[in-house]
GROMACS .gro file of C-alpha atoms in nm:
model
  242
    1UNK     CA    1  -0.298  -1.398  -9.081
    2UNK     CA    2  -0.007  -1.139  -9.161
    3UNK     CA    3   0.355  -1.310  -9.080
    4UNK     CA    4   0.401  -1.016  -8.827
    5UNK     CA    5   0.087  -1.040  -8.657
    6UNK     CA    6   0.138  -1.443  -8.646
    7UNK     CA    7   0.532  -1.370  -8.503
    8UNK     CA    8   0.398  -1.163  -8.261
    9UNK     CA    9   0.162  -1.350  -8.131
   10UNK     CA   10   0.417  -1.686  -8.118
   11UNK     CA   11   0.640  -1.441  -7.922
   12UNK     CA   12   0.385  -1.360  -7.725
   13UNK     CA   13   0.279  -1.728  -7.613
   14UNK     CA   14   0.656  -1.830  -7.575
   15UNK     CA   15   0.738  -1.502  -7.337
   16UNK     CA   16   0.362  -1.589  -7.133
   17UNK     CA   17   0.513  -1.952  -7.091
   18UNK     CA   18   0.875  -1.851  -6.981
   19UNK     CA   19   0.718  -1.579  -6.777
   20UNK     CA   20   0.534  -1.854  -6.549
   21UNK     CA   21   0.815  -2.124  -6.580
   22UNK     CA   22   1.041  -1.859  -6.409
   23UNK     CA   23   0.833  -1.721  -6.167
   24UNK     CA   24   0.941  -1.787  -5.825
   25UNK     CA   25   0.733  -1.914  -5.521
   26UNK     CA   26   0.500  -1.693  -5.359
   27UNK     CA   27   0.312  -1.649  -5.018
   28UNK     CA   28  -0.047  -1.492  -5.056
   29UNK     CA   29  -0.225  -1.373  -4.764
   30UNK     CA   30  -0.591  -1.271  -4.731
   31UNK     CA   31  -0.630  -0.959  -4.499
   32UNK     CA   32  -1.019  -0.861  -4.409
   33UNK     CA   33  -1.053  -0.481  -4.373
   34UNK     CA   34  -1.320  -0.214  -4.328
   35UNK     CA   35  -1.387   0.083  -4.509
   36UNK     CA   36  -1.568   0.320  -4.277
   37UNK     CA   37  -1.735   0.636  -4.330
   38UNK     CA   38  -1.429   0.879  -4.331
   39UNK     CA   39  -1.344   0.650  -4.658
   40UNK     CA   40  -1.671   0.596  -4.825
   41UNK     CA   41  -1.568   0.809  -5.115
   42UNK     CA   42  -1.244   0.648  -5.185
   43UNK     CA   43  -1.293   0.463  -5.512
   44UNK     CA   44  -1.182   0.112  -5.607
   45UNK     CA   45  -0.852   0.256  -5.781
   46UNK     CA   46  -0.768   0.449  -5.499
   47UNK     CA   47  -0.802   0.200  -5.292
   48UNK     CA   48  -0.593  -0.028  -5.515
   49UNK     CA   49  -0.283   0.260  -5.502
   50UNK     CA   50  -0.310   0.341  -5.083
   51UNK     CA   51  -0.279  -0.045  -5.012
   52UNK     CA   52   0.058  -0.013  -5.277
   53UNK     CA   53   0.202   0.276  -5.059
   54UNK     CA   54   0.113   0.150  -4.751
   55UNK     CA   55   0.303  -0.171  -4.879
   56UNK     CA   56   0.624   0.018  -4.971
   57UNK     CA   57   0.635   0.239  -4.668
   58UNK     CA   58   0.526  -0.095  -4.442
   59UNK     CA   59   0.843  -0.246  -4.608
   60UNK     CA   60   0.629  -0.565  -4.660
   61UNK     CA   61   0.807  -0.789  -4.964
   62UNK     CA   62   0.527  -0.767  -5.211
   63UNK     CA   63   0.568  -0.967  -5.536
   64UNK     CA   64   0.597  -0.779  -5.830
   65UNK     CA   65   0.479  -0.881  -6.161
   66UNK     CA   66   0.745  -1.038  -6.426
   67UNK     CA   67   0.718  -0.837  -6.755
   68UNK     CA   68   0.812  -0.465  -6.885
   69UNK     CA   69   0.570  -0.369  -6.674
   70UNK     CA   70   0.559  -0.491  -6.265
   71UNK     CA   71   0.286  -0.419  -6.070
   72UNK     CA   72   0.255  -0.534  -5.701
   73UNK     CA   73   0.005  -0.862  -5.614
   74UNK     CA   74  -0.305  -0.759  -5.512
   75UNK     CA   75  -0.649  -0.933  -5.553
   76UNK     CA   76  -0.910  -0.709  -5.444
   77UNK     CA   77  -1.281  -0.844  -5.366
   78UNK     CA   78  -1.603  -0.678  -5.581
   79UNK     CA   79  -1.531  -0.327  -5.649
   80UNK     CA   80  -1.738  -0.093  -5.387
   81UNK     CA   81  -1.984   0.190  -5.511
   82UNK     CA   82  -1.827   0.543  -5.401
   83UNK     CA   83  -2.046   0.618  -5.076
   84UNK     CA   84  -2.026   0.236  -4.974
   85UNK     CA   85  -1.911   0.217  -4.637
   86UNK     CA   86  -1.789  -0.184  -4.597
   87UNK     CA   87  -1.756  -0.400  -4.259
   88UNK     CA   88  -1.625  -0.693  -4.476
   89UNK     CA   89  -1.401  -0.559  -4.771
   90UNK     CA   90  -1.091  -0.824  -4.894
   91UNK     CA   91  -0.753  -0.800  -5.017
   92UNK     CA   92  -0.537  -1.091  -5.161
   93UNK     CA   93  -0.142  -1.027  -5.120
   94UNK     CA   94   0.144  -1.169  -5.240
   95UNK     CA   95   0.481  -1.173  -5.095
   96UNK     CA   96   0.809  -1.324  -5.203
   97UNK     CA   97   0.872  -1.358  -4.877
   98UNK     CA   98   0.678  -1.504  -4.577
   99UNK     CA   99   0.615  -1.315  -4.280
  100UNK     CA  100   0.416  -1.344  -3.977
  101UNK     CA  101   0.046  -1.233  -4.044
  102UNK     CA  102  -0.002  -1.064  -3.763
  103UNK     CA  103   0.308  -0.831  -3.862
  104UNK     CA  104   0.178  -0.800  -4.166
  105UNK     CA  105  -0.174  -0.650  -4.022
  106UNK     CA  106  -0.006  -0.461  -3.772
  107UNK     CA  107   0.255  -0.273  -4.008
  108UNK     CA  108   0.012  -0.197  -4.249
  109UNK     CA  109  -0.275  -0.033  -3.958
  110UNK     CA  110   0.033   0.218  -3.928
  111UNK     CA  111   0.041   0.352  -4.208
  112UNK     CA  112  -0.327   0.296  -4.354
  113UNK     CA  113  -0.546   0.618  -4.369
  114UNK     CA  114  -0.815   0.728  -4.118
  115UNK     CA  115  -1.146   0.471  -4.236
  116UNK     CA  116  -0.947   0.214  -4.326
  117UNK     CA  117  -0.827  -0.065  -4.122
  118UNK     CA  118  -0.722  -0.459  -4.170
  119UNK     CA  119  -0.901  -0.716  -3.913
  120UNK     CA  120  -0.786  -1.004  -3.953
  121UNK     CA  121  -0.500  -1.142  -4.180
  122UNK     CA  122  -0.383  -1.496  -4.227
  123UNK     CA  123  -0.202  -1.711  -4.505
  124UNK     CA  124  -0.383  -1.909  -4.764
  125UNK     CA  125  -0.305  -2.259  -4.843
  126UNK     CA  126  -0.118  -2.311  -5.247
  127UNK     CA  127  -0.386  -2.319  -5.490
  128UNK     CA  128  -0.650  -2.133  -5.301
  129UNK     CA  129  -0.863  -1.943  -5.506
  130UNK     CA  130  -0.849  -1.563  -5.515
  131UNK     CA  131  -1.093  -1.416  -5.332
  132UNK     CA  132  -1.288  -1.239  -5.669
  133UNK     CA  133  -1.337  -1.627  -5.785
  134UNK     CA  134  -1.403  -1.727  -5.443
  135UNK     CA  135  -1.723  -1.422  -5.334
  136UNK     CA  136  -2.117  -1.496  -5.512
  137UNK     CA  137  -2.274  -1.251  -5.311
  138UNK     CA  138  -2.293  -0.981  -5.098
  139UNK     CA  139  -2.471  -0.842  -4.776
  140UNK     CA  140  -2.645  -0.508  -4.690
  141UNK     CA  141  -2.784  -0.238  -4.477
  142UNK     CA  142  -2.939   0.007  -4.633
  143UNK     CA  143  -3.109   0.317  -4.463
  144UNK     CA  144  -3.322   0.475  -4.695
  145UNK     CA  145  -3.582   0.781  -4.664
  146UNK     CA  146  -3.939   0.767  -4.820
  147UNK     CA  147  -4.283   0.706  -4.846
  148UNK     CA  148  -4.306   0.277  -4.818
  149UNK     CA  149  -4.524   0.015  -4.739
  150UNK     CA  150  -4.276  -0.202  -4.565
  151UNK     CA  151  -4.601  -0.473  -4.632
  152UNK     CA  152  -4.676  -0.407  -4.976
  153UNK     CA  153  -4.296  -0.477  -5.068
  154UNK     CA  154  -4.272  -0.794  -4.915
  155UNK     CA  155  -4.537  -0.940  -5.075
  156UNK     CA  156  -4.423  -0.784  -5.418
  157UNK     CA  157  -4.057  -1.023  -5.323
  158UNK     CA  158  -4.247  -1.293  -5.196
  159UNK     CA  159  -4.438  -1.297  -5.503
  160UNK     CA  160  -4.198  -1.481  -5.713
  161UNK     CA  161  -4.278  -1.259  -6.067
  162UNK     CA  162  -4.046  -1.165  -6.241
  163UNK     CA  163  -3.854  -0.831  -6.202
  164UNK     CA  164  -3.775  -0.717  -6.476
  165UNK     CA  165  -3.571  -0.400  -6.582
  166UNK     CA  166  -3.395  -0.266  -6.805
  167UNK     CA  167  -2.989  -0.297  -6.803
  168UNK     CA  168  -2.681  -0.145  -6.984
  169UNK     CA  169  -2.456  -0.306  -7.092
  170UNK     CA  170  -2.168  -0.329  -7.354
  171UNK     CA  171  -2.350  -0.457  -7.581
  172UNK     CA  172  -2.646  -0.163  -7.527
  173UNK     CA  173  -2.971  -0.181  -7.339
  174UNK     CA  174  -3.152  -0.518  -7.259
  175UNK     CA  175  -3.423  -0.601  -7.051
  176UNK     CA  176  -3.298  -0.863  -6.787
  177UNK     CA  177  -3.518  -1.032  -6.488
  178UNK     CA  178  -3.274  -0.947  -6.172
  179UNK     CA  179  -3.554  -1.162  -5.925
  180UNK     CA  180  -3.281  -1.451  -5.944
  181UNK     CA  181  -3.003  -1.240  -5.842
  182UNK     CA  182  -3.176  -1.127  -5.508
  183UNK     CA  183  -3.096  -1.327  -5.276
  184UNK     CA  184  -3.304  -1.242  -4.941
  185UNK     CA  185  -3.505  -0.886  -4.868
  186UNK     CA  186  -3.681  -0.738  -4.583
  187UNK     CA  187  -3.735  -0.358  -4.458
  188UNK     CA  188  -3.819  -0.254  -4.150
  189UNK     CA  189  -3.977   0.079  -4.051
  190UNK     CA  190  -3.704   0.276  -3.834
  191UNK     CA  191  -3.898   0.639  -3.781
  192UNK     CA  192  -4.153   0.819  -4.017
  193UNK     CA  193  -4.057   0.774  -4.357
  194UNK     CA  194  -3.697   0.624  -4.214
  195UNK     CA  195  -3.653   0.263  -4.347
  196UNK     CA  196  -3.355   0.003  -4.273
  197UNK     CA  197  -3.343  -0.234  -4.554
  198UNK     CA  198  -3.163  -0.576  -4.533
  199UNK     CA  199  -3.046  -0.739  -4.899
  200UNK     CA  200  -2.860  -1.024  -5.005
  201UNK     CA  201  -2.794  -0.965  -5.402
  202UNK     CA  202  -2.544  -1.164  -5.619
  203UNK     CA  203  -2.205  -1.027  -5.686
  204UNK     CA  204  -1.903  -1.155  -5.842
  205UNK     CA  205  -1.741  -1.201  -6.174
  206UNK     CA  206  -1.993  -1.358  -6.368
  207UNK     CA  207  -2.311  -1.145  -6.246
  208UNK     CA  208  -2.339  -0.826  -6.064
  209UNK     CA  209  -2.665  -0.666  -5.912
  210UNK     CA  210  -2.625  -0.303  -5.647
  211UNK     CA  211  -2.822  -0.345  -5.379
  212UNK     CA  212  -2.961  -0.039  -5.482
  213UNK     CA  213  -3.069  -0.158  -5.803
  214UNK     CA  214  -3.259  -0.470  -5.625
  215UNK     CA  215  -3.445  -0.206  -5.416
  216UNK     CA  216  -3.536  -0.021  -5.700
  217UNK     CA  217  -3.621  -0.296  -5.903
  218UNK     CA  218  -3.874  -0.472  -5.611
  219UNK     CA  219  -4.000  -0.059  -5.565
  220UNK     CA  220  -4.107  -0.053  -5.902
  221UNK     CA  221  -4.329  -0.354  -5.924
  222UNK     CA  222  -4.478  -0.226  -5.621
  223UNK     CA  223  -4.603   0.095  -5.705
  224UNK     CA  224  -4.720   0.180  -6.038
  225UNK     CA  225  -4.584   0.590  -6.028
  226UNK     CA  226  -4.246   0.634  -5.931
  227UNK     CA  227  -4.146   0.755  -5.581
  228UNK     CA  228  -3.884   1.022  -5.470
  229UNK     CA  229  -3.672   0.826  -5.249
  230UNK     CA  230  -3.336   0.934  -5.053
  231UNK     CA  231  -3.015   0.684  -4.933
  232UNK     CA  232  -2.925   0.774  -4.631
  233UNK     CA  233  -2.633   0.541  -4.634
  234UNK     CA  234  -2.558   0.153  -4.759
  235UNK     CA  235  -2.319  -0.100  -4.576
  236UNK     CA  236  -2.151  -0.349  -4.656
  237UNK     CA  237  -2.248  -0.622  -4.416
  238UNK     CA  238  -2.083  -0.964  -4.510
  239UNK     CA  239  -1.993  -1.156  -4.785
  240UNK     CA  240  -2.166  -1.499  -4.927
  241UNK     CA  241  -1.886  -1.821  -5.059
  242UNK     CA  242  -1.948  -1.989  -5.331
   0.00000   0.00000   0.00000
């Protein structure tokens, strides 16, 4: 390795090191939140800069990363589609302070936008892990317009074959069989051609799956040509724990 490259990255290490040696105790709080339908376009950045300005203008004592370049604490759950409305969404933040919780929720309702609102908020215990490490899966509503057989696709999921489609990823296109990653399914006929659709698919850091990607995916096996479908909208339900 080149002597600079190798002093960098000894610098590197011994800053990373000093960096947590000096870093000072910290109080994390989880606050549960919903993202309603007057914020289902808000993306997961966005999201990630309103909770930072509703922090500052809250004047709640967020930590601040050491380095040359702080950013505030937060620990956001799995990143919501744009659209997604969310009954159950998660934030992790830090303070260098404690405060009361409920202060906490209540000071930042007040200056939160319109679709957006905390829940519940309470402190975690030292060495509780964040809540992306802590979520496997997620829950859903989905209303969805077409022609189905609400029968026919059950008994393509109860099936137990494979489901197999194809997924990007970095590394390019790979076939993948996303059966284990669905969790639970059912649909329900609502009207003509108006469909609620419960799913329970996997989500977290290691594995991923939209619940509109399980729908499609159990759709497919079902019928042989494809189908002109329409989402009417997708909720968040709940969250599963590891």
């Amino acid at each position: 390795m080149h002597v600079a490259a190798q002093l960098v990255m000894e610098r590197g290490f011994v800053l990373e090191k000093l960096t947590n040696q000096l870093k000072p105790e910290t109080f994390v709080y989880r606050c549960q939140y919903t993202k309603g339908y007057e914020a289902r376009f808000v993306s997961h950045l966005d999201m990630v800069r309103i909770y930072s300005r509703a922090a500052r203008r809250a004047n709640i004592p967020v930590f601040y990363s050491m380095g040359f370049n702080p950013h505030p604490s937060f620990v956001f759950g799995q990143p919501l589609s744009v659209g997604v409305t969310s009954e159950c969404e998660y934030v992790d933040i830090e303070l260098d302070t404690p405060m009361p919780a409920s202060v906490i929720k209540d000071e930042l309702n007040k200056v939160l936008p319109t679709g957006i609102c905390i829940n519940e908020c309470a402190q975690l215990a030292p060495g509780t892990p964040n809540i992306m490490k802590a979520v496997n899966g997620g829950i859903y509503e989905l209303e969805i317009a077409g022609d189905f057989d609400p029968v026919k696709m059950l008994d393509t999921y109860n099936s137990a074959k494979p489901l197999v489609v194809m997924k990007k990823s970095k590394s390019g296109v790979t076939e993948m069989d996303v059966r284990p990653l669905i969790f639970a399914f059912d649909i329900q006929e609502k009207s003509d051609n108006l469909f609620t659709v419960y799913l329970e698919t996997q989500a977290g850091n290691i594995m991923n799956l939209k619940p509109e990607a399980a729908f499609e995916a159990i759709l497919q096996y079902t019928y042989e040509d494809p189908m002109e479908i329409e989402y009417i909208s997708i909720n968040k339900k709940g969250i599963l724990y590891k």
